[in-house]
Short mmCIF file of C-alpha atoms and ligand atoms in Angstrom, two decimals:
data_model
loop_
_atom_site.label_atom_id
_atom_site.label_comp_id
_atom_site.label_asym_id
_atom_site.label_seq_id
_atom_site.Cartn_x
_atom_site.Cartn_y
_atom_site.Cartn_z
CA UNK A 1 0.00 0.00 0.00
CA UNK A 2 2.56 2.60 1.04
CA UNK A 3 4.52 1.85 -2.17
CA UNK A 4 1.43 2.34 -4.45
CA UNK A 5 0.66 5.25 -2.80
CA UNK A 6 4.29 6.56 -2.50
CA UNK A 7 4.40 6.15 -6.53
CA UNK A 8 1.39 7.64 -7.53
CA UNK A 9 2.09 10.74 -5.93
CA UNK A 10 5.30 10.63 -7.38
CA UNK A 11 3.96 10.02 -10.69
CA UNK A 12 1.56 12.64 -10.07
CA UNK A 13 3.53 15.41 -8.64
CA UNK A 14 6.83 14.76 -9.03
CA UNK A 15 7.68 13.40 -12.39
CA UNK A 16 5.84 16.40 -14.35
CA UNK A 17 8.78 18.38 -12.91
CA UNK A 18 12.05 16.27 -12.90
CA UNK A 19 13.48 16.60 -16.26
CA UNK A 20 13.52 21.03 -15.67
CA UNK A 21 14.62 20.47 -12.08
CA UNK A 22 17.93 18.86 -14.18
CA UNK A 23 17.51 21.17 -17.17
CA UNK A 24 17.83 24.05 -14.70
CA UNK A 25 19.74 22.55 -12.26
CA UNK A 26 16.65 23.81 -9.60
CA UNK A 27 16.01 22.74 -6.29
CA UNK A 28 12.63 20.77 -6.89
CA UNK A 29 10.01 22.56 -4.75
CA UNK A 30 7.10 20.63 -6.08
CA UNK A 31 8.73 17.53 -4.46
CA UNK A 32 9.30 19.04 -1.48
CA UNK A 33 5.60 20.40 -1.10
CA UNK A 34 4.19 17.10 -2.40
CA UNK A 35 6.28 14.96 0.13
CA UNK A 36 5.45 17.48 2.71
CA UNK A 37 1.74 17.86 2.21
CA UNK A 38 2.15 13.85 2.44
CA UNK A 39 4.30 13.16 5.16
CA UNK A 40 6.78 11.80 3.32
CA UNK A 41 9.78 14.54 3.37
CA UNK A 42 11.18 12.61 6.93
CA UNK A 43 9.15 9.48 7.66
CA UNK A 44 12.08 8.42 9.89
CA UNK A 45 11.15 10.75 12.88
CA UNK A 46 9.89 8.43 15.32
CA UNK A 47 5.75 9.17 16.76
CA UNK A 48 7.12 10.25 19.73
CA UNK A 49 8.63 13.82 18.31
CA UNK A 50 5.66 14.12 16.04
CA UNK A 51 7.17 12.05 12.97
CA UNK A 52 5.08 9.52 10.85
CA UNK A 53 7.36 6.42 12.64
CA UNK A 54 8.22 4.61 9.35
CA UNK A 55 10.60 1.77 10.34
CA UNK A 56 13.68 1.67 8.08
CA UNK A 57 12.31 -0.96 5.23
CA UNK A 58 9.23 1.76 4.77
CA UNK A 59 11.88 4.68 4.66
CA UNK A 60 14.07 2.68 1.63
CA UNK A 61 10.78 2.13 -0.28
CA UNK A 62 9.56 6.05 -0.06
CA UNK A 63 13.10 6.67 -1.46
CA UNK A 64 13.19 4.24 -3.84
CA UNK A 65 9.99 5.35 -5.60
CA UNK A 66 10.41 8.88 -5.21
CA UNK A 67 14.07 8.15 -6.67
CA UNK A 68 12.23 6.11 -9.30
CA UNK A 69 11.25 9.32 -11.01
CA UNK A 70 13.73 11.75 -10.11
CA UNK A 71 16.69 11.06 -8.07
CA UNK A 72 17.33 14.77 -6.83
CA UNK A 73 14.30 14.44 -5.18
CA UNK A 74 14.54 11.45 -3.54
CA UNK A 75 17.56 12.85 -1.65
CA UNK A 76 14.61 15.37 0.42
CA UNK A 77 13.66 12.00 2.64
CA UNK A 78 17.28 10.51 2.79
CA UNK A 79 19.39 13.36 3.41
CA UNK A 80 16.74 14.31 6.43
CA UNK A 81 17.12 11.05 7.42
CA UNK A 82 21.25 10.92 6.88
CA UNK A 83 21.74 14.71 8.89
CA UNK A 84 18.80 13.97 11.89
CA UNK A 85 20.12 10.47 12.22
CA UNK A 86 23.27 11.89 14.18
CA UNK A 87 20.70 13.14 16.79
CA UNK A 88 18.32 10.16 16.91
CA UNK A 89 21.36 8.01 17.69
CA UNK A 90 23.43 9.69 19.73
CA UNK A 91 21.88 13.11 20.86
CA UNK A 92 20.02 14.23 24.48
CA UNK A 93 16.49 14.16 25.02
CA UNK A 94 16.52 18.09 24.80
CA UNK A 95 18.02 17.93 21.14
CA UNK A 96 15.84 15.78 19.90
CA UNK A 97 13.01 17.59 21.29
CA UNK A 98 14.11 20.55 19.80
CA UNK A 99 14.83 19.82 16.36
CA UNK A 100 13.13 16.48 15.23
CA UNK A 101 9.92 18.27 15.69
CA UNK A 102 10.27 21.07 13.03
CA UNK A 103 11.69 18.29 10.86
CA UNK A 104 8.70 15.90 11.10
CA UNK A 105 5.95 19.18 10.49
CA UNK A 106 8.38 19.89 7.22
CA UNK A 107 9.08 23.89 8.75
CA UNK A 108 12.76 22.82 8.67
CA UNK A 109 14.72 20.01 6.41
CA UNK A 110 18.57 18.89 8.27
CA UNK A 111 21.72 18.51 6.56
CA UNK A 112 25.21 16.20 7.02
CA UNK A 113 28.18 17.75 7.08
CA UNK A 114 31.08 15.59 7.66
CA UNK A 115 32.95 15.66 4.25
CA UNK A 116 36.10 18.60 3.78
CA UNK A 117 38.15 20.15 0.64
CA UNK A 118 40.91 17.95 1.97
CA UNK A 119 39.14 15.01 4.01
CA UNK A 120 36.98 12.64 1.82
CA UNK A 121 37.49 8.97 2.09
CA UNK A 122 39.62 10.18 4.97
CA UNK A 123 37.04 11.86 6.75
CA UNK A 124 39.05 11.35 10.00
CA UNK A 125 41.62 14.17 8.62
CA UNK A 126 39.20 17.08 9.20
CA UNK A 127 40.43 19.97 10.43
CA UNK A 128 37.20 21.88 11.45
CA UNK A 129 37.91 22.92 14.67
CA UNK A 130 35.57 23.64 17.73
CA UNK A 131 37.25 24.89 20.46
CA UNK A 132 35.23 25.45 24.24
CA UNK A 133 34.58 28.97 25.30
CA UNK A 134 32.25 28.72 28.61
CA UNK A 135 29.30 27.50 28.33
CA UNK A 136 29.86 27.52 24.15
CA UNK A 137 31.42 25.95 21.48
CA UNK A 138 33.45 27.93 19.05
CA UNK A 139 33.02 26.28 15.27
CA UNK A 140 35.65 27.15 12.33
CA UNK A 141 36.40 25.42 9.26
CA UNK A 142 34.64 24.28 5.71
CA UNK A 143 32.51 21.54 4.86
CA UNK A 144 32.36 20.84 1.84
CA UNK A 145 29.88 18.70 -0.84
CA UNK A 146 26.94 19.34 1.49
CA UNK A 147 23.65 18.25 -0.04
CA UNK A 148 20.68 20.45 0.57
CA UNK A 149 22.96 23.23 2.51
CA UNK A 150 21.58 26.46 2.02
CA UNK A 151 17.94 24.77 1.75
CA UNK A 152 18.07 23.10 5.02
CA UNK A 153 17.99 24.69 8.23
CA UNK A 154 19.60 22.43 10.70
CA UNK A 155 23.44 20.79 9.94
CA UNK A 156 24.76 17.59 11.60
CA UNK A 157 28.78 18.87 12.27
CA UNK A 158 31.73 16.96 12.71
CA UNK A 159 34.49 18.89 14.75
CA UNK A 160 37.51 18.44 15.76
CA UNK A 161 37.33 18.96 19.53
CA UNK A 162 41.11 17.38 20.32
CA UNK A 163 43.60 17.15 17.83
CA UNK A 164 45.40 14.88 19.43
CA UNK A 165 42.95 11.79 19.65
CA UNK A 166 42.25 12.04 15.57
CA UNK A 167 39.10 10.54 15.24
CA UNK A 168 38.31 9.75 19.08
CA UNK A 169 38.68 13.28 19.04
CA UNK A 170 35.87 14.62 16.46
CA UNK A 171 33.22 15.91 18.45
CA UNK A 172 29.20 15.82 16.06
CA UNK A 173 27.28 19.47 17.15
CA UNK A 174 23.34 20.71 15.80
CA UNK A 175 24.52 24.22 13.53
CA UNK A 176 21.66 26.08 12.22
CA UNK A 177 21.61 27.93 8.99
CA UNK A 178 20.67 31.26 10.94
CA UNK A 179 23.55 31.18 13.54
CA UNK A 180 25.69 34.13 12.99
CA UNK A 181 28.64 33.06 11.18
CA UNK A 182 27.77 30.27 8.67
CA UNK A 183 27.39 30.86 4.91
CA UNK A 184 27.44 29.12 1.93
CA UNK A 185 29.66 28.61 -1.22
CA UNK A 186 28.37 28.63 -4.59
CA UNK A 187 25.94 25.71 -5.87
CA UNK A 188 28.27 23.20 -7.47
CA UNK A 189 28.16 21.97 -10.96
CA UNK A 190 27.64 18.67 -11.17
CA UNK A 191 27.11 15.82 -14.01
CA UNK A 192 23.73 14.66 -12.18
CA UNK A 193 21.21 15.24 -9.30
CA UNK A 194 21.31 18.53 -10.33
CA UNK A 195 18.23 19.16 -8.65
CA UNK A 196 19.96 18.71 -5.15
CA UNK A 197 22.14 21.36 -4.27
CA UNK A 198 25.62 20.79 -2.58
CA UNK A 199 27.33 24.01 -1.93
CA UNK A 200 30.40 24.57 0.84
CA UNK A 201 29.60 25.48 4.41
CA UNK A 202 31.65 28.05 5.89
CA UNK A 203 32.05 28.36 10.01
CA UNK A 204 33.38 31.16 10.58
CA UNK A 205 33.74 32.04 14.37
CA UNK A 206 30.24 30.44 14.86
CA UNK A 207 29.42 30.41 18.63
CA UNK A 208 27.03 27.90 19.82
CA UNK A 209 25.61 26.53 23.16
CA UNK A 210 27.42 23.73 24.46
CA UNK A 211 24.51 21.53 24.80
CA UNK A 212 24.25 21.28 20.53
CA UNK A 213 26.74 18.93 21.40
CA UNK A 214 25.43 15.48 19.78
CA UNK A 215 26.30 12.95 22.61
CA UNK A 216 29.72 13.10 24.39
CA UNK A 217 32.32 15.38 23.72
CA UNK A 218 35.15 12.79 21.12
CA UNK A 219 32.09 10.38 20.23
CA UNK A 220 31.05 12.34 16.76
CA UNK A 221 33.30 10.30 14.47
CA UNK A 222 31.62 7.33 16.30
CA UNK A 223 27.72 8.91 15.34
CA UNK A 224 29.12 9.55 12.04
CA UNK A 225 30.04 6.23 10.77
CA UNK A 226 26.96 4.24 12.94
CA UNK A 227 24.88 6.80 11.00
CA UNK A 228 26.12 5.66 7.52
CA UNK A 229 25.68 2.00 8.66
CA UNK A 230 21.94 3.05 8.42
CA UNK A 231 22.09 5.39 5.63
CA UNK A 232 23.89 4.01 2.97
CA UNK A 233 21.15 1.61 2.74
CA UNK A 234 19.11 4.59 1.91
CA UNK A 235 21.30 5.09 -0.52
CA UNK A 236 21.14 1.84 -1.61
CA UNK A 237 17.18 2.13 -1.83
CA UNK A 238 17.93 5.57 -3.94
CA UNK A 239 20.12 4.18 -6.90
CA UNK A 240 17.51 1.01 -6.33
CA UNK A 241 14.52 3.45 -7.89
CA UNK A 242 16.94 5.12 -10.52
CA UNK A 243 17.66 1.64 -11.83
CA UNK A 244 13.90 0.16 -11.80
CA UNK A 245 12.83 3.54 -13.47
CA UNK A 246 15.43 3.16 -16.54
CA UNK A 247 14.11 -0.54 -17.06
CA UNK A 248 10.16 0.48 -16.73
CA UNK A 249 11.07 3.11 -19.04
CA UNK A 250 13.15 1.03 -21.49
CA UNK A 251 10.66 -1.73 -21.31
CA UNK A 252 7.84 0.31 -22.62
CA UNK A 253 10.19 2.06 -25.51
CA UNK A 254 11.31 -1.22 -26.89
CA UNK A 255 7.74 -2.26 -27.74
CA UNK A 256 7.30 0.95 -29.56
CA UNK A 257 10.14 1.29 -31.45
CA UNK A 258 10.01 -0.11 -34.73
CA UNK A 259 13.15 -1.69 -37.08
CA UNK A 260 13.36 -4.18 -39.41
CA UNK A 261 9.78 -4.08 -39.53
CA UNK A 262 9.22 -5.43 -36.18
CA UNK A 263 9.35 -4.06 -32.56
CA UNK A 264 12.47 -3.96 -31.66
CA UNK A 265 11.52 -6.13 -28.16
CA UNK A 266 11.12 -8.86 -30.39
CA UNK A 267 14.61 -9.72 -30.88
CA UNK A 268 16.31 -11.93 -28.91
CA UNK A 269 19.76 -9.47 -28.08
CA UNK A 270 16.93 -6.64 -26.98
CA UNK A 271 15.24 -9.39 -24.22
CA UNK A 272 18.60 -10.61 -22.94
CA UNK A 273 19.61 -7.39 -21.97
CA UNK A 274 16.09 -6.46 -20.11
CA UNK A 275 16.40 -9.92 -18.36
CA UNK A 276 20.09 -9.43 -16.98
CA UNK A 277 18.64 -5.57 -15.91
CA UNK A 278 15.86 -7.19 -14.27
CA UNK A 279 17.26 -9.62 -12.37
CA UNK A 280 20.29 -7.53 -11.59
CA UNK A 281 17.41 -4.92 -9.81
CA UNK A 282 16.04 -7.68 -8.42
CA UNK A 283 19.16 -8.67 -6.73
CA UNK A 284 20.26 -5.59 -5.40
CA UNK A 285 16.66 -5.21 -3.94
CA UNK A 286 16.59 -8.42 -2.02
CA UNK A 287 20.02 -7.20 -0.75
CA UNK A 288 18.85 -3.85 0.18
CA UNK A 289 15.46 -4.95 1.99
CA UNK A 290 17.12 -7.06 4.22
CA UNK A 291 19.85 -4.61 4.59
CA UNK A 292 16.78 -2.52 5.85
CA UNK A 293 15.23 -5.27 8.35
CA UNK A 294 19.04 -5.31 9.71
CA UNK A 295 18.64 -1.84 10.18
CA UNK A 296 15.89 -1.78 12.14
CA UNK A 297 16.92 -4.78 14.26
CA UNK A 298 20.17 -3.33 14.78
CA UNK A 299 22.27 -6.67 13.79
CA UNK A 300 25.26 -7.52 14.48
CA UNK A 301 26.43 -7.57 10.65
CA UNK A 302 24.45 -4.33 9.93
CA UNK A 303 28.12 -2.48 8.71
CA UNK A 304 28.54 -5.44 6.19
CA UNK A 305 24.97 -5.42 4.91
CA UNK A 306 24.56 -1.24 4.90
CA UNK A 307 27.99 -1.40 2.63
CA UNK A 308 27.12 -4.13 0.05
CA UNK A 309 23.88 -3.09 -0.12
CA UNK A 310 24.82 0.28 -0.79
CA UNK A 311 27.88 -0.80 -2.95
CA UNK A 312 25.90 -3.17 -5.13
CA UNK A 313 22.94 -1.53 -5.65
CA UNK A 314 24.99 1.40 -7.11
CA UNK A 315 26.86 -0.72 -9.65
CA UNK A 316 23.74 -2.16 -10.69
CA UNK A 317 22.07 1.31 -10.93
CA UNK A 318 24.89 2.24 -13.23
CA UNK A 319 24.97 -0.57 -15.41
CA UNK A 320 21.12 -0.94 -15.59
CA UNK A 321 20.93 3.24 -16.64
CA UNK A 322 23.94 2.40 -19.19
CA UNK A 323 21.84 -0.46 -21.19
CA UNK A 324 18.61 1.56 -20.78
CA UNK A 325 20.29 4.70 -23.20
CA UNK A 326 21.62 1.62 -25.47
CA UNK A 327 18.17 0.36 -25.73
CA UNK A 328 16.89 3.48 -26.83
CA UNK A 329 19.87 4.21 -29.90
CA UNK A 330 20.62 7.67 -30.40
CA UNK A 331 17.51 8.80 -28.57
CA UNK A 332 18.33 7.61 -25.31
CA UNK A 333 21.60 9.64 -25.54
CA UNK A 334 19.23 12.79 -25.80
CA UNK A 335 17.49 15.00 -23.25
CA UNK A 336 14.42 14.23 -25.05
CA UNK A 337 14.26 10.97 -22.88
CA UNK A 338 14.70 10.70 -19.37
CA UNK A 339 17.18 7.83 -19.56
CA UNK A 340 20.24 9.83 -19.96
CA UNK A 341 19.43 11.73 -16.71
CA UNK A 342 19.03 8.34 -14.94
CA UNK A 343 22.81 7.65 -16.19
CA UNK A 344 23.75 10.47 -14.73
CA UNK A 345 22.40 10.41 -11.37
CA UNK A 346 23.06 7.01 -11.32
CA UNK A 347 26.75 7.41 -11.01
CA UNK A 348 26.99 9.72 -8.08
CA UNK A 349 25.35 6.68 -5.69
CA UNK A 350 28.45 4.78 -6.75
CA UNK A 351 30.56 7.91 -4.90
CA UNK A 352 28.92 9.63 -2.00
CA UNK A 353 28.21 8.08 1.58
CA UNK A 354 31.43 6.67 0.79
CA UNK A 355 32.97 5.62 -2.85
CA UNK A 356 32.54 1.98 -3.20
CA UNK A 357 36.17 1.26 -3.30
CA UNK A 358 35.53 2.51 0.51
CA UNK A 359 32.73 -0.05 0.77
CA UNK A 360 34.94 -2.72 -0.15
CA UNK A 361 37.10 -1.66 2.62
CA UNK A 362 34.28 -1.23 5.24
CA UNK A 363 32.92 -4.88 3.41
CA UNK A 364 36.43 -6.31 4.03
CA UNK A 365 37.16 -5.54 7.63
CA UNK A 366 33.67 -6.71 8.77
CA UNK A 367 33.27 -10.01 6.89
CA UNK A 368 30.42 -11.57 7.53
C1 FAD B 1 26.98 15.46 -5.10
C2 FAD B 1 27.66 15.12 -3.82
C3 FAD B 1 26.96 15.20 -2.62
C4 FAD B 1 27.59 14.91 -1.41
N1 FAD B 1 26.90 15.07 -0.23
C5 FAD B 1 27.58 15.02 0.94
C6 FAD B 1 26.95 15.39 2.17
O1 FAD B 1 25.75 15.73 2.20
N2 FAD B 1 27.69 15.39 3.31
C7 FAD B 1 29.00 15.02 3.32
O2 FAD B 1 29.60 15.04 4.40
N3 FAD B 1 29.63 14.65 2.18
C8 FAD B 1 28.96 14.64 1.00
N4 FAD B 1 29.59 14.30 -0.18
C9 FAD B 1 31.01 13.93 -0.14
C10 FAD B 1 31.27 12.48 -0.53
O3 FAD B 1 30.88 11.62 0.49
C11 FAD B 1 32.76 12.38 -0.91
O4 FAD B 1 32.92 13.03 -2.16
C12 FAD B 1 33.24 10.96 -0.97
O5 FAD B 1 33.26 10.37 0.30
C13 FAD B 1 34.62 10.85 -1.62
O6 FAD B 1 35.53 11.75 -1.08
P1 FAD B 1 36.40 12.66 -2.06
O7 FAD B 1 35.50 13.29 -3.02
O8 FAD B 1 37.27 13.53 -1.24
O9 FAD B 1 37.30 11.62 -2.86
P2 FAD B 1 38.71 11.00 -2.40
O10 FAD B 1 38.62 10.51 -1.00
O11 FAD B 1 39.77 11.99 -2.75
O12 FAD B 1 38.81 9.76 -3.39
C14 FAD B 1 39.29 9.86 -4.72
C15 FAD B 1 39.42 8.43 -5.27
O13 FAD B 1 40.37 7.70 -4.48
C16 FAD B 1 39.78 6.50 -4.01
N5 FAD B 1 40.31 6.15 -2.70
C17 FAD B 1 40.49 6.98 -1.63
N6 FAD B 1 40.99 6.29 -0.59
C18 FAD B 1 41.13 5.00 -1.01
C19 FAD B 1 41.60 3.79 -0.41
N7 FAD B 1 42.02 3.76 0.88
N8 FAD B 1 41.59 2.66 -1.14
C20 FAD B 1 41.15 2.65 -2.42
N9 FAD B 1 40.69 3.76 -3.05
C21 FAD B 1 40.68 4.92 -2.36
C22 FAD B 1 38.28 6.80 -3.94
O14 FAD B 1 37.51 5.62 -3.95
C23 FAD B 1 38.09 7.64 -5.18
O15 FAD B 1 37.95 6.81 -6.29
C24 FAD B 1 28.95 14.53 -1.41
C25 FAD B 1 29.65 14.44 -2.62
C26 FAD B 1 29.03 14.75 -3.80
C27 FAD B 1 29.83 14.70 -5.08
#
């Protein structure tokens, strides 16, 4: 039910507007109204701060058909979920009073900002620094590749509180867009999910209560990384829809498309490649539901399951996008059909959250 209604309101509302929300690299409004006026921008937020309570399997299916007809938009429920997750986890009742509730109403969307200029894969190098004043917390330093900043008002923060510790001594605090030093850089200009902006987050002398502090003061690299346990899956769910849409898309074409006096579906070469995208989508989504349940169970082997998940279901995306613009000839390789923006937002699931050479590693030291 919640997947037939998730897709016809994504049908409905969001598809009409995906290809100019790429065309014009635009944030997509109409999604974010439409999810809103639906409860579906943050499903995540537990009941108990005024959130719809989804469990994590229902959050990877709102993602995945949302993503199923325009990526960009699909990152409005998992990037709330990937920046509030920090305070769900790790953060004091007070916090998560304060700022799950404007998430869950949709008055506020939260953002992640762990990556730097000079600390990707490595995000333990950071060099953000927050330094104790009182009964504050002094924040300077850039973040960089942050999805939604500028749009969302609340930030997830990884600091580095001791220097000395590396990452036992990164620090996770709330920022919010209006405290008085933080700005933004320029949108950036990217090959896909143009739609979603990620712009540069400057800290500049920004001066914050101490109690924005997300759990104990050195446990923030910690949050960080049991976050992405949960959230690559989202991820996973994300490149998931992208793929599924490219097939339903290339599925229907085929049948249309005449040569040789035939549809071209009726040849054998045109079938074999919709049966290897198939089951490959099918694959990755067996892998990436029980990902979920392991998730929501907490397991044991969730870091395994939240990086192959999230590593596999990218691949696939990207393969399954590629053959959908070969099924479709010259056309697909045109903005005239939406396949070529699939392609393109495919491949940044294959980098963010962590690339998936970094999956392998996370895969490799947690063997199942
Ligand atoms: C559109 C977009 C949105 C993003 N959104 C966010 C966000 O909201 N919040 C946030 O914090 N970050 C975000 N990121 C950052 C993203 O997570 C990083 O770009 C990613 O982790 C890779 O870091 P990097 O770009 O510095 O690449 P690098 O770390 O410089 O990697 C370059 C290459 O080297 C490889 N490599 C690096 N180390 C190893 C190794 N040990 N073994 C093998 N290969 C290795 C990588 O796999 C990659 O192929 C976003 C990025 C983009 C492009």
């Amino acid at each position: 039910m919640l997947r037939e209604s998730v897709r016809s309101l994504a049908e409905a509302k969001i598809l009409p507007f995906a290809a100019a929300v790429d065309e014009e690299s635009r944030f997509p409004q109409e999604a974010l109204d439409a999810l809103v006026a639906n409860d579906l921008h943050a499903v995540h937020v537990p009941e108990t701060y005024g959130g719809a309570g989804a469990d994590a399997l229902a959050t990877v299916i709102v993602i995945e058909e949302v993503a199923r007809v325009c990526a960009s938009s699909s990152l409005i429920p998992a990037v709330n979920k990937l920046g509030s997750l920090p305070v769900i986890l790790s953060g004091s009742e007070e916090l998560k009073a304060k700022y799950l509730g404007p998430l869950a109403k949709g008055d506020a969307m939260f953002s992640y900002a762990l990556s730097e200029p000079d600390a990707g894969s490595d995000a333990a190098g950071m060099k953000t620094r927050a330094v104790r004043d009182g009964d504050f917390w002094v924040l300077n330093g850039v973040k960089r590749w942050i999805t939604n900043a500028g749009v969302s008002e609340y930030y997830t923060v990884m600091a580095v509180t001791d220097p000395e510790k590396r990452s036992k001594g990164i620090s996770a605090f709330v920022v919010e867009k209006s405290d008085e030093g933080v700005s933004f850089g320029a949108p950036e200009k990217k090959l896909g999910i143009k739609g979603s902006p990620t712009r540069e987050v400057y800290l500049d002398n920004v001066r914050i209560p101490a109690d924005r502090m997300i759990g104990a003061e050195g446990t923030g690299f910690a949050t960080a990384m049991k976050t992405l346990d949960h959230t690559r899956i989202t991820i996973a769910a994300q490149a998931l829809g992208i793929a599924q849409g490219a097939l339903d898309y290339a599925k229907g074409y085929v049948q249309e498309r005449k040569q040789f006096g035939k549809p071209i579906s009726d040849f054998q070469g045109v079938q074999f490649m919709l049966a290897d995208m198939a089951m490959k989508i099918e694959a990755a989504r067996q892998l990436t539901y029980s990902a979920a349940a392991k998730s929501e169970r907490v397991d044991g082997d969730l870091t395994f399951f939240g990086a192959a998940a999230k590593c596999f279901a990218s691949d696939v995306a990207m393969e399954v996008t590629t053959d959908a613009v070969q099924l479709l000839g010259g056309y697909g390789y045109t903005r005239d059909y939406p396949v070529e923006r699939m392609m393109r937002d495919a491949k940044i699931t294959q980098i963010y959250e962590g690339t998936n050479q970094v999956q392998r590693i996370v895969m490799a030291r947690n063997l199942p």
